[in-house]
mmCIF file of C-alpha atoms in Angstrom:
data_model
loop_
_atom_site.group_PDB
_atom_site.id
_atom_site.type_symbol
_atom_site.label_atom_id
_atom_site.label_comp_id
_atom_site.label_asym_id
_atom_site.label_seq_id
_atom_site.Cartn_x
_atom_site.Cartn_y
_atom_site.Cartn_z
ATOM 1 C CA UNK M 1 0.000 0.000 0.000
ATOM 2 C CA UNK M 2 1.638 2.944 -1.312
ATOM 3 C CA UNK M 3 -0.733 5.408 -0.650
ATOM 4 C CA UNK M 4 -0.273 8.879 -2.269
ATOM 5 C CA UNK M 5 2.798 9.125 -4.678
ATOM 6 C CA UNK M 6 3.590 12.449 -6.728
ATOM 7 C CA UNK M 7 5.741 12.131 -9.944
ATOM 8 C CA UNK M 8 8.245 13.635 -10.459
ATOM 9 C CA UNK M 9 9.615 14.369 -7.034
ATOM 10 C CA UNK M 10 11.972 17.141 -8.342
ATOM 11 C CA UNK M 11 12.241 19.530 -11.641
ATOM 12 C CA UNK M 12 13.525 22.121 -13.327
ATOM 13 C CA UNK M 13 11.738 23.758 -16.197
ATOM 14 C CA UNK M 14 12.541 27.128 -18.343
ATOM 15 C CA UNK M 15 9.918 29.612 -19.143
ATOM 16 C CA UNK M 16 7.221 28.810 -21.129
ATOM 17 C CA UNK M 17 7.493 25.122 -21.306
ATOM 18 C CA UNK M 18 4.901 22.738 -20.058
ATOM 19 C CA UNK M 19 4.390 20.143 -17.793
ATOM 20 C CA UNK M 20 2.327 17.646 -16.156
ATOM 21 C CA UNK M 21 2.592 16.246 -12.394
ATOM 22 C CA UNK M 22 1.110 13.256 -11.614
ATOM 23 C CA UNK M 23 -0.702 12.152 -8.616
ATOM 24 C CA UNK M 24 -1.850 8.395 -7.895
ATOM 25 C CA UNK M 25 -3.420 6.983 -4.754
ATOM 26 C CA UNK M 26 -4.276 3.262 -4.295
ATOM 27 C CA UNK M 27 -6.840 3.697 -1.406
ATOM 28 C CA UNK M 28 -9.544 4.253 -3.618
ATOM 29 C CA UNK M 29 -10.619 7.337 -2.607
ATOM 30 C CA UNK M 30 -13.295 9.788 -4.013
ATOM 31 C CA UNK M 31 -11.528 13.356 -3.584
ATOM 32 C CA UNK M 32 -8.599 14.466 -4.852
ATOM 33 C CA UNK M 33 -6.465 17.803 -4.154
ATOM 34 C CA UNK M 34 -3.277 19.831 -5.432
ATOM 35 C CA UNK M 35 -2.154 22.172 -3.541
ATOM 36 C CA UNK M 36 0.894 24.896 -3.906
ATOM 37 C CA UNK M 37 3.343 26.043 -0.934
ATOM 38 C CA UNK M 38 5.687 29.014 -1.800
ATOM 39 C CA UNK M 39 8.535 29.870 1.028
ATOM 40 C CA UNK M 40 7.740 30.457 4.833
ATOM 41 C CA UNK M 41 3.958 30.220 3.660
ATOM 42 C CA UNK M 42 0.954 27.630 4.208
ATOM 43 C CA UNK M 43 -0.604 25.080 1.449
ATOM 44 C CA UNK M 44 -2.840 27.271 -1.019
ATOM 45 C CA UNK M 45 -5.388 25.122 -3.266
ATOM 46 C CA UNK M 46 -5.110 25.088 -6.364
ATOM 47 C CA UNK M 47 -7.721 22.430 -7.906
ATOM 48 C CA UNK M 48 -9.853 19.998 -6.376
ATOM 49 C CA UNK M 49 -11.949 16.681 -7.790
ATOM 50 C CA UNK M 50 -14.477 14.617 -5.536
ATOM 51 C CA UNK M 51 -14.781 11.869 -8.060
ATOM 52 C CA UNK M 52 -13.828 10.729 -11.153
ATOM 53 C CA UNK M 53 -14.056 12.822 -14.116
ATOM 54 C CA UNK M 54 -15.018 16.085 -11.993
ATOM 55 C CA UNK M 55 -13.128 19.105 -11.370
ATOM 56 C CA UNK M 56 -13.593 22.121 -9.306
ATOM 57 C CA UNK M 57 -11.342 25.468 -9.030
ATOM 58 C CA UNK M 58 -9.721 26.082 -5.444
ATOM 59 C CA UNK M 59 -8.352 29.215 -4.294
ATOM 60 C CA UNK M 60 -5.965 29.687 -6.979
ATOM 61 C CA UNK M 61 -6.324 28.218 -10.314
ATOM 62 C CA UNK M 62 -4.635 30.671 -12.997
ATOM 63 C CA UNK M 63 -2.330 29.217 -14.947
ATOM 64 C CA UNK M 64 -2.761 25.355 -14.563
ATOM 65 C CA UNK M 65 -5.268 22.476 -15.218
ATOM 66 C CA UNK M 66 -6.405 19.121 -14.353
ATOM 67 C CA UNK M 67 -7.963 16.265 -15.008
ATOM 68 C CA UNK M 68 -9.301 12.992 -13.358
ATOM 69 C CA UNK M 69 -10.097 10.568 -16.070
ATOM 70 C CA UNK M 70 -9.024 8.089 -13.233
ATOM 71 C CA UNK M 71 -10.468 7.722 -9.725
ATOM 72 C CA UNK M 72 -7.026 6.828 -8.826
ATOM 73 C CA UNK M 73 -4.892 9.613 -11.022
ATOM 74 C CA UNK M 74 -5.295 13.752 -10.301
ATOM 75 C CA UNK M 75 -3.074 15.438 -13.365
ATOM 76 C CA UNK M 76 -2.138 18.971 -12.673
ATOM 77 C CA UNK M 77 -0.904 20.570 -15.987
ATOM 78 C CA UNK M 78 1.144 23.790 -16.247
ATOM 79 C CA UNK M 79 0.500 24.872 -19.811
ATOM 80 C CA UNK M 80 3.126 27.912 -20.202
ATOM 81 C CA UNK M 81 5.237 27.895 -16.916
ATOM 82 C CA UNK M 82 5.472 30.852 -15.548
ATOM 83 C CA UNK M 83 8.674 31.739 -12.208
ATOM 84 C CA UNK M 84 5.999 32.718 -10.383
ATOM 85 C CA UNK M 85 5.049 29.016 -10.307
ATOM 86 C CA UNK M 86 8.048 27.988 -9.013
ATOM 87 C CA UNK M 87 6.573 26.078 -5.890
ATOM 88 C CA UNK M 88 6.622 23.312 -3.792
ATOM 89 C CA UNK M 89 3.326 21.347 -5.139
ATOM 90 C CA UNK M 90 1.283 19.105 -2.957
ATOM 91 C CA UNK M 91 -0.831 16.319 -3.740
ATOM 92 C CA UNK M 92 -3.877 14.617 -1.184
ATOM 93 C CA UNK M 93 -6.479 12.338 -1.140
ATOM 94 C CA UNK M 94 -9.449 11.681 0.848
ATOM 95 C CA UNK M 95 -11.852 8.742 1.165
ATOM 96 C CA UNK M 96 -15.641 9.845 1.401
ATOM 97 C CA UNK M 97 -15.871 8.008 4.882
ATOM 98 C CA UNK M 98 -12.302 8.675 5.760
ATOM 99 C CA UNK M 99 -11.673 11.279 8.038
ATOM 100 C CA UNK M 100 -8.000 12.161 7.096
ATOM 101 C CA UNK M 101 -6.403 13.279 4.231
ATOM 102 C CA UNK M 102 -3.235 11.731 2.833
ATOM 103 C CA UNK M 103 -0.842 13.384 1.377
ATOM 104 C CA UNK M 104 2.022 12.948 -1.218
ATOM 105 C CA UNK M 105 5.461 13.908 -0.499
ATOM 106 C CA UNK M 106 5.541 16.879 -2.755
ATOM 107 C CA UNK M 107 7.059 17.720 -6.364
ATOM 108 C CA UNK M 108 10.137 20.435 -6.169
ATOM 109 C CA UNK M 109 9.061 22.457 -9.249
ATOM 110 C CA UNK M 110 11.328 25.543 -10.444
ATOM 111 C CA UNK M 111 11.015 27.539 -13.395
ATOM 112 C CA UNK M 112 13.572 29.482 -14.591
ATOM 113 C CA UNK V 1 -15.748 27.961 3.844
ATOM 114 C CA UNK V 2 -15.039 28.626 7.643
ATOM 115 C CA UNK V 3 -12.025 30.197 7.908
ATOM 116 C CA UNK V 4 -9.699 29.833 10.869
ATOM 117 C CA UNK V 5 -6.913 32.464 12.674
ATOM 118 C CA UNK V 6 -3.882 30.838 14.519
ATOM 119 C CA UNK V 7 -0.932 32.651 16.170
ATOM 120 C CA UNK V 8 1.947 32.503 13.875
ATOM 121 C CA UNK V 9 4.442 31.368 16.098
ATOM 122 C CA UNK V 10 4.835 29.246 19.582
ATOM 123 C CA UNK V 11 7.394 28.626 21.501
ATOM 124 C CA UNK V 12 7.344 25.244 24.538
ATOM 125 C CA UNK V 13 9.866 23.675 26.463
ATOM 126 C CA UNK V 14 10.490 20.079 25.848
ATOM 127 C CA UNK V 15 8.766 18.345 28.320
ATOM 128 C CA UNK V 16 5.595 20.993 28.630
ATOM 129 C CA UNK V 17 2.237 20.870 27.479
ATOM 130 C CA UNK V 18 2.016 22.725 24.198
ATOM 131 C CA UNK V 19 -1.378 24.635 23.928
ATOM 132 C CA UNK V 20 -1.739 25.788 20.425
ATOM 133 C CA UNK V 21 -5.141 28.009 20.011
ATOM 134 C CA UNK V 22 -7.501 28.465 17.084
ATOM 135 C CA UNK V 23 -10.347 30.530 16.028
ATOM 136 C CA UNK V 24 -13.104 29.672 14.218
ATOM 137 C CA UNK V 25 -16.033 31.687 14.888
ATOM 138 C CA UNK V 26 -17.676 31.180 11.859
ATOM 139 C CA UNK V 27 -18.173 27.539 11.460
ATOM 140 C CA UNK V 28 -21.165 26.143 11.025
ATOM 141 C CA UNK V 29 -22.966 23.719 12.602
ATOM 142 C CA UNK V 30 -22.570 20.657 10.403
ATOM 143 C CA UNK V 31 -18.119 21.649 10.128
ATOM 144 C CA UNK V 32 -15.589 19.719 12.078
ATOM 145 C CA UNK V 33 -12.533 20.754 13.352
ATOM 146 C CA UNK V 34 -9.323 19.564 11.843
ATOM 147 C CA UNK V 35 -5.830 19.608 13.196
ATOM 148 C CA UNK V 36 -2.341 18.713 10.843
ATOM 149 C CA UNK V 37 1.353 19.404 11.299
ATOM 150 C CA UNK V 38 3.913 19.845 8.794
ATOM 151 C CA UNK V 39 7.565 18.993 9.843
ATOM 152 C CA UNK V 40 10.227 20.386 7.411
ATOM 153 C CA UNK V 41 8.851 20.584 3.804
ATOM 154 C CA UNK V 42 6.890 17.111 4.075
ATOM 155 C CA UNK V 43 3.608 16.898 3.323
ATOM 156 C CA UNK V 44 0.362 17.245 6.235
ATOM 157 C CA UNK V 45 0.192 14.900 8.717
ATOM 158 C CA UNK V 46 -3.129 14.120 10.045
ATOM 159 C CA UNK V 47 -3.160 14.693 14.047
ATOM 160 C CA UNK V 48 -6.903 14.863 15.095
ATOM 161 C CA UNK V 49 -10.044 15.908 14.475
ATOM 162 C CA UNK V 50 -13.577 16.910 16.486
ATOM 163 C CA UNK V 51 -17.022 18.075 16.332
ATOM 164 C CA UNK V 52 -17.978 19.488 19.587
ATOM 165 C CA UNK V 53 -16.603 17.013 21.969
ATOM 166 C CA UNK V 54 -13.593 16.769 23.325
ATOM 167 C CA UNK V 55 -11.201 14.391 21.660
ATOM 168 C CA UNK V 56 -8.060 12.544 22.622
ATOM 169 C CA UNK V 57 -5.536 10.446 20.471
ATOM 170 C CA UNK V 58 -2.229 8.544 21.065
ATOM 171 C CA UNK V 59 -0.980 11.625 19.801
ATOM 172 C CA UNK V 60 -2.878 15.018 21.046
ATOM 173 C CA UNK V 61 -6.006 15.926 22.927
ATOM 174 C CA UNK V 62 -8.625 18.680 20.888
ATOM 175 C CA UNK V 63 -10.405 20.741 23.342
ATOM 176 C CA UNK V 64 -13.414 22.551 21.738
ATOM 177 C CA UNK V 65 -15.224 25.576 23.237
ATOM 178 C CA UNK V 66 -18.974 24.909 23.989
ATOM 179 C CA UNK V 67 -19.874 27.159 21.457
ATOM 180 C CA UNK V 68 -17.450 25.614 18.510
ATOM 181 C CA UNK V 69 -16.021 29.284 18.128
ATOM 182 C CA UNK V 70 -12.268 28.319 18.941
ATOM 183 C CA UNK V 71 -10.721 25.441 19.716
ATOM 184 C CA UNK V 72 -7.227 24.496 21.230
ATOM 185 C CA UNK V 73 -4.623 21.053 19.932
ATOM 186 C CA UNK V 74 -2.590 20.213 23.089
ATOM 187 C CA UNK V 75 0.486 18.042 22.704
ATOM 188 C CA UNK V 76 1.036 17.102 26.410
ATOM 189 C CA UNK V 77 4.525 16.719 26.687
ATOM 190 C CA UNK V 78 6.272 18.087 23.880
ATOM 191 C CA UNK V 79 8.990 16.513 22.538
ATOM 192 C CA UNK V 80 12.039 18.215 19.749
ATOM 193 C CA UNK V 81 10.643 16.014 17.198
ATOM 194 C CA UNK V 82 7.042 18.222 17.645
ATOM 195 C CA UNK V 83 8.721 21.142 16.477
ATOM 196 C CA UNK V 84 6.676 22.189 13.331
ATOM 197 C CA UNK V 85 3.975 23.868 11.274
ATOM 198 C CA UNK V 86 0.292 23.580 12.871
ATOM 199 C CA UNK V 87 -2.405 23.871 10.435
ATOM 200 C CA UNK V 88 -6.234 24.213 12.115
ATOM 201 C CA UNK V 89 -8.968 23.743 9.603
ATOM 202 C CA UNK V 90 -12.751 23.786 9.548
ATOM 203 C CA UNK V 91 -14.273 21.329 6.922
ATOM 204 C CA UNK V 92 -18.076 19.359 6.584
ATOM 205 C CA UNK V 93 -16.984 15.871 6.361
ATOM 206 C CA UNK V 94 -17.963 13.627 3.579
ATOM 207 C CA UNK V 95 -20.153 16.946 1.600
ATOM 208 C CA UNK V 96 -19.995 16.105 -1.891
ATOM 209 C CA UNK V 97 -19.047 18.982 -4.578
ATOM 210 C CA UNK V 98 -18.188 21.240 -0.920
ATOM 211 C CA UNK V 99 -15.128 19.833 0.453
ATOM 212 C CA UNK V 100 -12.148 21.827 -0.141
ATOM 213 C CA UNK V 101 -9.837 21.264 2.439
ATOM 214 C CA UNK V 102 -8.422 24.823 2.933
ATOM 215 C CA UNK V 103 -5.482 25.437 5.205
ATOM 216 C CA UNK V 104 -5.142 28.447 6.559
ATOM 217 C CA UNK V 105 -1.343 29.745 7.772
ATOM 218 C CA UNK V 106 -0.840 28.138 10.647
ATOM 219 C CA UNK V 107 1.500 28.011 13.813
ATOM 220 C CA UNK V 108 4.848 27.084 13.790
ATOM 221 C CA UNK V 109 5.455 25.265 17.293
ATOM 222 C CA UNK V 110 9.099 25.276 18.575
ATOM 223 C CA UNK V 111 10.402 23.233 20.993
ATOM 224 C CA UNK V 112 13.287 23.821 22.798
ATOM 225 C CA UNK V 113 15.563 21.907 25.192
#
């Protein structure tokens, strides 16, 4: 049992390029979050699914997207990275009846 | 979504009871209390959560006020390894299409010999 596992765990991207991280939880569990965490500062979310193919914005969205074609995969997608999205990204899961969320060990992203 | 204030930093003695406080005087009747840490840059870890009772774990006790406005996580005997970011949030449990799971800033708890 793995749990929550975020790929990759560390890059590097320039300007402009794109990118996809990849979240995947074997619990089975309905929702799915990403969330971003800049320097000395707390977990902001970005996009949120409760179930498979569903999507919702969270508190901020700009510049990325996601999908859930999976129950088990979230996708966050960074179309034309931006340095201002150079981050620390977060990935959780919850279980409708579970009380905790679970979370991934994060993805190092900087864009230079 | 309830939102929640915490003191941005705590110091406690190794040994003490750490008392960290949290308001949440909007929450709504049907919103539970949640309670995570952060040590270094890993991801949340899950400490507790409550309603309007009083709850205890292996690792922390949650102490709610009778009228769910504020709540406090007490660690009682802190240890060096408790030394990190506290997150308090408010969330509805199991609310389909509503659950966001928003953290607020939190409290960073240091310990010290």
């Amino acid at each position: 049992n793995a749990g929550v596992t975020q790929t990759p765990k560390f890059r590097v991207l320039k300007t402009g390029q794109s990118m996809t991280l990849l979240c995947a939880q074997d619990m089975n569990h309905e929702y799915m979050y990403w969330y971003r965490q800049d320097p000395g500062m707390g977990l902001r979310l970005i996009h949120y699914s409760v179930g498979e193919g569903t999507t919702a914005k969270g508190e901020v969205p700009d510049g990325y997207n996601v999908s859930r074609l999976k129950k088990q995969n979230f996708l966050l997608g960074l179309e034309s990275a931006a340095p201002s999205q150079t981050s620390v990204y977060f990935c959780a899961s919850v279980g409708r009846m579970n009380t905790e969320a679970f979370f991934g060990q994060g993805t190092r992203l900087t864009v230079v | 979504d309830a939102k929640t204030t915490q003191p941005p930093s705590m110091d406690c003695a190794e040994g003490r009871a750490a008392n960290l406080p949290c308001n949440h005087s909007t929450i709504s009747g049907n919103e539970y209390v949640y309670w995570y840490r952060q040590i270094h840059s890993q991801g949340p870890q899950y400490i507790i959560h409550g309603l309007k009772n009083n709850e205890t774990n292996e690792m922390a006790s949650l102490i709610i006020t009778e009228d769910r406005k504020s709540s406090t996580l007490i660690l009682p005997h802190a240890t060096l390894r408790d030394t990190a970011v506290y997150y308090c949030i408010v969330r509805v449990a199991w609310a389909y299409n509503t659950d966001k799971l928003i953290f607020g800033t939190g409290t960073r708890l240091q310990v010290f010999p």
